[in-house]
PDB file of C-alpha atoms in Angstrom:
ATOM      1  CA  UNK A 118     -66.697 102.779  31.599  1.00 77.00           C
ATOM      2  CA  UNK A 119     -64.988 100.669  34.280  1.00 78.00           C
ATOM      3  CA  UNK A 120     -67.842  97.607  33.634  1.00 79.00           C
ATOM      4  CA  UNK A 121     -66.900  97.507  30.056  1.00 77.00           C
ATOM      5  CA  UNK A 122     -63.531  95.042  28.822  1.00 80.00           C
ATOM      6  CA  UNK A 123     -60.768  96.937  28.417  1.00 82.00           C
ATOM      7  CA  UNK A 124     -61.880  99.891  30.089  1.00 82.00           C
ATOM      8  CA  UNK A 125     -58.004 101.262  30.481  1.00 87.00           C
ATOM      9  CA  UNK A 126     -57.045 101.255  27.027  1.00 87.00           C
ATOM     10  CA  UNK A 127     -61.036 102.698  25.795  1.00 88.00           C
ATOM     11  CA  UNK A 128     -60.217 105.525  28.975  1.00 91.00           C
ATOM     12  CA  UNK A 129     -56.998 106.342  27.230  1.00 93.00           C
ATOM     13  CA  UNK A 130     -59.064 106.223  23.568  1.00 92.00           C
ATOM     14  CA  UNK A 131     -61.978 108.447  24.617  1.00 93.00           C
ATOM     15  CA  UNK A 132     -59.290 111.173  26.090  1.00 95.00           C
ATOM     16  CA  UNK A 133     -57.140 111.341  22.519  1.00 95.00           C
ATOM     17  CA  UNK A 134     -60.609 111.397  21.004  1.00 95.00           C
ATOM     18  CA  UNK A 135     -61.782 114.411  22.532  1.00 95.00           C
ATOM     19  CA  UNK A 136     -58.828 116.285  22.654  1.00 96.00           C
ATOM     20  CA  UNK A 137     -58.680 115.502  18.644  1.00 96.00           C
ATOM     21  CA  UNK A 138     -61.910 116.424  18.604  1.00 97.00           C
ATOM     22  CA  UNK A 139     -61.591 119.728  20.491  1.00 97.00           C
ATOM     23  CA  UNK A 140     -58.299 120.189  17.842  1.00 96.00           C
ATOM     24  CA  UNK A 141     -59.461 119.152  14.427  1.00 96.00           C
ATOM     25  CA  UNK A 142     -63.059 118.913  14.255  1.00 97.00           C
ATOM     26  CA  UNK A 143     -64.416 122.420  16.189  1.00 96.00           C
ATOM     27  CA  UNK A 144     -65.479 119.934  19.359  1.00 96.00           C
ATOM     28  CA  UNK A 145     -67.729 117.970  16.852  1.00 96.00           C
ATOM     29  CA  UNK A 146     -68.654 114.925  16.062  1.00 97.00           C
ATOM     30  CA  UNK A 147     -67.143 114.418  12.512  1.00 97.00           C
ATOM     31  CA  UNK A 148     -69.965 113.237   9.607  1.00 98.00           C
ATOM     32  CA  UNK A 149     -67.760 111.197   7.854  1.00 98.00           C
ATOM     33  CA  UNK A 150     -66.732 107.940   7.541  1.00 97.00           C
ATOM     34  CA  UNK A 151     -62.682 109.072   6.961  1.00 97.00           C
ATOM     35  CA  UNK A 152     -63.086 111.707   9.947  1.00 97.00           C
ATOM     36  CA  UNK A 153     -64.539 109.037  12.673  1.00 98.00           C
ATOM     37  CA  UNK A 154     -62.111 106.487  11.994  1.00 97.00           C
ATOM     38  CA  UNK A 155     -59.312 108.885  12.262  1.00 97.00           C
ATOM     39  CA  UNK A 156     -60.314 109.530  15.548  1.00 97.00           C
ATOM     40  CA  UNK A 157     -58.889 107.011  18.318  1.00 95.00           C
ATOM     41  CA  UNK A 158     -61.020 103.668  19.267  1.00 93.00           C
ATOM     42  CA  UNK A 159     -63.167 104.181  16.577  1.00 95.00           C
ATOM     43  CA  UNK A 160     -62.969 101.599  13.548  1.00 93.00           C
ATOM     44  CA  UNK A 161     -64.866 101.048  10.557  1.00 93.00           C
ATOM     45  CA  UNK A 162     -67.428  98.798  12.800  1.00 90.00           C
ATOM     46  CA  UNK A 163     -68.271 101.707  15.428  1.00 92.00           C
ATOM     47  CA  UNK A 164     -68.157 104.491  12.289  1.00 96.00           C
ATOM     48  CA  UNK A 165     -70.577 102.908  10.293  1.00 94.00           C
ATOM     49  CA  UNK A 166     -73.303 102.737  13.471  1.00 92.00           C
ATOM     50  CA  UNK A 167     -72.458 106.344  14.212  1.00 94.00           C
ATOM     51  CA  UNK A 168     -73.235 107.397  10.844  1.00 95.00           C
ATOM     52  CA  UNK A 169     -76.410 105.347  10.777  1.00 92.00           C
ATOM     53  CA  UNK A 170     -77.649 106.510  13.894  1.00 91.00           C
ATOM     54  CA  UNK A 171     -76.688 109.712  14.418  1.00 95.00           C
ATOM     55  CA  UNK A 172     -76.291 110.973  11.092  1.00 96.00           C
ATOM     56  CA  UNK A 173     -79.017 109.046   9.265  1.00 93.00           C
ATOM     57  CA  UNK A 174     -76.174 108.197   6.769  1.00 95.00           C
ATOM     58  CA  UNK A 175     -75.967 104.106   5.436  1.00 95.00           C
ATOM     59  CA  UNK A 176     -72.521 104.020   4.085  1.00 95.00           C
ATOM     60  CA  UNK A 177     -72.138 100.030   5.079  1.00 95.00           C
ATOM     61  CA  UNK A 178     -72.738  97.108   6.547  1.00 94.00           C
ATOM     62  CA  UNK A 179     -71.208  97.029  10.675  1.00 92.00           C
ATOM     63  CA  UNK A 180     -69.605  94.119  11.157  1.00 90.00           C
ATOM     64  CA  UNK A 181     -68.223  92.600  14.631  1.00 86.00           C
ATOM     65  CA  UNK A 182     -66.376  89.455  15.104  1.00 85.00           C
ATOM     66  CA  UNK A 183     -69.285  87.486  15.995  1.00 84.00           C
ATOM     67  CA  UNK A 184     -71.110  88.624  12.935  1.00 88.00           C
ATOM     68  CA  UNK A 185     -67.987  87.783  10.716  1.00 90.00           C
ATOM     69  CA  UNK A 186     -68.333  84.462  12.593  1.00 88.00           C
ATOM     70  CA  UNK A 187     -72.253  83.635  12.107  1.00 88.00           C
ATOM     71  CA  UNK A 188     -72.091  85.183   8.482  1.00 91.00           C
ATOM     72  CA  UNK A 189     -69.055  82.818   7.397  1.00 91.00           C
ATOM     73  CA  UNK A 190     -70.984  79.825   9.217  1.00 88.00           C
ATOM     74  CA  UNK A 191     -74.570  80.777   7.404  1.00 88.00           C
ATOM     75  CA  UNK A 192     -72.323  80.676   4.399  1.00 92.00           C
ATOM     76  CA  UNK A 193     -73.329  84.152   3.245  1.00 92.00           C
ATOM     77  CA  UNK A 194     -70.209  84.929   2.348  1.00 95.00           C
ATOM     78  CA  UNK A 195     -67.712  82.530   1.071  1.00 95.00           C
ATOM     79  CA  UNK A 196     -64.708  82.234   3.531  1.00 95.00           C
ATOM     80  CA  UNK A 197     -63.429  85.476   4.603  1.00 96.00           C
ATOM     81  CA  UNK A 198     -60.292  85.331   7.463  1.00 96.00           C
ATOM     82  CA  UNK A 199     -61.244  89.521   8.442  1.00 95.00           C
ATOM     83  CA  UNK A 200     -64.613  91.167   9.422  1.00 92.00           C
ATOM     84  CA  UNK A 201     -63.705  94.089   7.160  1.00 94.00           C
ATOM     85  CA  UNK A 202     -63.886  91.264   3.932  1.00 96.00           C
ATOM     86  CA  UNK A 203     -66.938  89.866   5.809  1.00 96.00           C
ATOM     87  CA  UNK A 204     -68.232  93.549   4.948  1.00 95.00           C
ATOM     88  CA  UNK A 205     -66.768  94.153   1.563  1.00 96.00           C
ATOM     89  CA  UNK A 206     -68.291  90.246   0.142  1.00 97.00           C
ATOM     90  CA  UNK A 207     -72.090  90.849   1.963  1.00 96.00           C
ATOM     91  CA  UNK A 208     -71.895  94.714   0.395  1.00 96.00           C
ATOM     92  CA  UNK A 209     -71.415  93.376  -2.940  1.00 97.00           C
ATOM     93  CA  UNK A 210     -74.523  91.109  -2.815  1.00 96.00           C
ATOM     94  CA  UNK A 211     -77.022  92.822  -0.685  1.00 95.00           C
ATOM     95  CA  UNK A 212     -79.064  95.415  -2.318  1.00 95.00           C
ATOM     96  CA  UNK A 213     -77.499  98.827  -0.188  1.00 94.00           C
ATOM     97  CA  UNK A 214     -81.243  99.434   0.708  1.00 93.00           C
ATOM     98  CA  UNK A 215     -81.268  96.867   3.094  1.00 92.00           C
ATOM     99  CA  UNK A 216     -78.185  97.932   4.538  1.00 93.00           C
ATOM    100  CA  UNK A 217     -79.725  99.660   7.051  1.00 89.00           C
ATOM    101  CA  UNK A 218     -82.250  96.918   8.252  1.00 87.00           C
ATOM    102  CA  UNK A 219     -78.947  94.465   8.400  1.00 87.00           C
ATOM    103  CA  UNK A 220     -77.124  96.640  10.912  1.00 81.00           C
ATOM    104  CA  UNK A 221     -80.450  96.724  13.255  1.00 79.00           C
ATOM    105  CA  UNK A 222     -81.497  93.367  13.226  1.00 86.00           C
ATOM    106  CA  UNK A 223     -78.483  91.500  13.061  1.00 83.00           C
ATOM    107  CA  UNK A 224     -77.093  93.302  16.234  1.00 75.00           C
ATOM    108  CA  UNK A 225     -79.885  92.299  18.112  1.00 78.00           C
ATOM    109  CA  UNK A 226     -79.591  88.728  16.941  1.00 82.00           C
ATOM    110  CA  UNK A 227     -76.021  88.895  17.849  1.00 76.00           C
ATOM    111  CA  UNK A 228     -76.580  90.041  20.997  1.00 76.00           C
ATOM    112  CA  UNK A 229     -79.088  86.853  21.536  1.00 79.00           C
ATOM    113  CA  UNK A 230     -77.097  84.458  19.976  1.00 78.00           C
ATOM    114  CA  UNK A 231     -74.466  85.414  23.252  1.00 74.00           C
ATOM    115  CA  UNK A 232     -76.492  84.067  25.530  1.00 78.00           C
ATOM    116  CA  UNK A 233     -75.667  81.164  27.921  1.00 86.00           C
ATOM    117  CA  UNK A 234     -76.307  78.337  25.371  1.00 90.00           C
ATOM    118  CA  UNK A 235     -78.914  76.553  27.933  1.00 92.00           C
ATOM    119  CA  UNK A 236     -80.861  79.305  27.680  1.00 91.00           C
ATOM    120  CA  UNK A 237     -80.505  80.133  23.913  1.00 92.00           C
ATOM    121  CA  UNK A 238     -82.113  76.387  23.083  1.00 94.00           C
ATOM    122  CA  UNK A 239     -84.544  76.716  25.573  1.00 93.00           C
ATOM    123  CA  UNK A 240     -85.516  80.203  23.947  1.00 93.00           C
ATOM    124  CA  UNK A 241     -85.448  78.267  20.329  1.00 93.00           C
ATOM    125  CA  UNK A 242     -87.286  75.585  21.768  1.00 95.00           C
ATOM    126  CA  UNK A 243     -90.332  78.330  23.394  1.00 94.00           C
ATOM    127  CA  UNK A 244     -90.341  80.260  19.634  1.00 94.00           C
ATOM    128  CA  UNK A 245     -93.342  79.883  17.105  1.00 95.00           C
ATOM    129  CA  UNK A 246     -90.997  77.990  14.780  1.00 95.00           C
ATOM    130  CA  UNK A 247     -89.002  75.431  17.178  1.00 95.00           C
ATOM    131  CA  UNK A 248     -87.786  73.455  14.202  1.00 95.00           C
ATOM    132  CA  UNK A 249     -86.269  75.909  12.559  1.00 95.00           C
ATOM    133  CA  UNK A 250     -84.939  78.191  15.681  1.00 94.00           C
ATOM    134  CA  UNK A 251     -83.098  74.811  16.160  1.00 95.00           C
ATOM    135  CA  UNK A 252     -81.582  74.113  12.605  1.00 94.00           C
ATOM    136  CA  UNK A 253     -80.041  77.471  12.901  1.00 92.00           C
ATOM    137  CA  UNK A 254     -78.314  76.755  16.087  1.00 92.00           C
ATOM    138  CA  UNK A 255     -77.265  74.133  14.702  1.00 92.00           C
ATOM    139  CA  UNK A 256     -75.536  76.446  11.517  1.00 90.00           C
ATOM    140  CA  UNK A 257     -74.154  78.714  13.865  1.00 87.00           C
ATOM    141  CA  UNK A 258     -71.950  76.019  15.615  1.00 87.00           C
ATOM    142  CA  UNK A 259     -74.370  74.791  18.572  1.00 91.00           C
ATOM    143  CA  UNK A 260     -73.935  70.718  19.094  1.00 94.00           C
ATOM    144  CA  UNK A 261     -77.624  71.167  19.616  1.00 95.00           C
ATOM    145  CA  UNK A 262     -77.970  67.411  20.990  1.00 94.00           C
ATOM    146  CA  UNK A 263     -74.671  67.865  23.565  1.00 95.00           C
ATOM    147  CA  UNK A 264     -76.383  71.511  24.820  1.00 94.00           C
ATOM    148  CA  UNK A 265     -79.955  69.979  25.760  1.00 94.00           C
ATOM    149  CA  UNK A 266     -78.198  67.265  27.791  1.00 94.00           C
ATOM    150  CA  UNK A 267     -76.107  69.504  29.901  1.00 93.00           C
ATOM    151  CA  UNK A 268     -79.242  71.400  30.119  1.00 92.00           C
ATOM    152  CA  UNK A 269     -81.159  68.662  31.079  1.00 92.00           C
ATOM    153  CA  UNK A 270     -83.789  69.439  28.042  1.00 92.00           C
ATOM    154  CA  UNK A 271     -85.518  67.123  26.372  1.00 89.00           C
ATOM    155  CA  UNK A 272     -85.608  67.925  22.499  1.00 90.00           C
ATOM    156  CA  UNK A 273     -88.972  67.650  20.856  1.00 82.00           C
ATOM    157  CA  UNK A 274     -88.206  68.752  17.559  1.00 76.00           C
TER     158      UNK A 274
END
């Protein structure tokens, strides 16, 4: 794990974990939400994938600071200062069977929306619906018009 941030303090996490593990839960992954957050590192973010994906249990919504972020700047949510309200406000609005779809396809945008912000227009720019690839850019925080000319792009939108 040494090419991941923090890689001391998650070394440290993963060997509590899995002598907890060994200890409390027969050397198993626990099922539940309660028994993976008790576990070190994990938090309600990490618990709720786990579930999802190894489980096939949707108990939530995973949210990361940079979904809290986009969410609060989509205006989705009204103002929350915690990705754990983030959760709780989107939970009480969206139907819990898209729950599941949120957690896939919003870590994947997430993940794209990280990308040096040259290439992230140019990517918007190459879509099948510039225009609007753009606008949302735009939502999320992007001075669109600044980006393209340290990119040296030329906006046609």
């Amino acid at each position: 794990i040494k090419g991941v941030s923090f890689h001391n303090v998650k070394a440290k996490a993963i060997k509590s974990a899995t002598a907890l593990l060994a200890d409390r839960f027969d050397s198993r992954i626990p099922d539940t939400f309660e028994g993976l957050v008790s576990l070190p590192g994990v938090g309600p973010k990490m618990a709720i994938i786990v579930l999802n994906v190894a489980f096939g249990k949707v108990v939530g919504i995973s949210i990361d600071t940079h979904l809290h972020r986009m969410l609060n700047q989509l205006q989705w949510v009204a103002p929350t200062k915690t990705p754990e309200k983030t959760r709780a406000a989107i939970e009480a609005w969206l139907p819990r069977k898209h729950w599941h779809e949120m957690n896939l396809i919003w870590v994947g945008f997430g993940q794209e929306i990280q990308t040096e912000k040259g290439k992230l227009l140019q990517k918007a720019l190459n879509c099948s619906k510039p225009k609007q690839a753009v606008e949302l850019l735009g939502k999320l925080g992007m001075d669109v018009q600044k980006q393209a000319a340290i990119s040296g792009i030329t906006l046609t939108v």
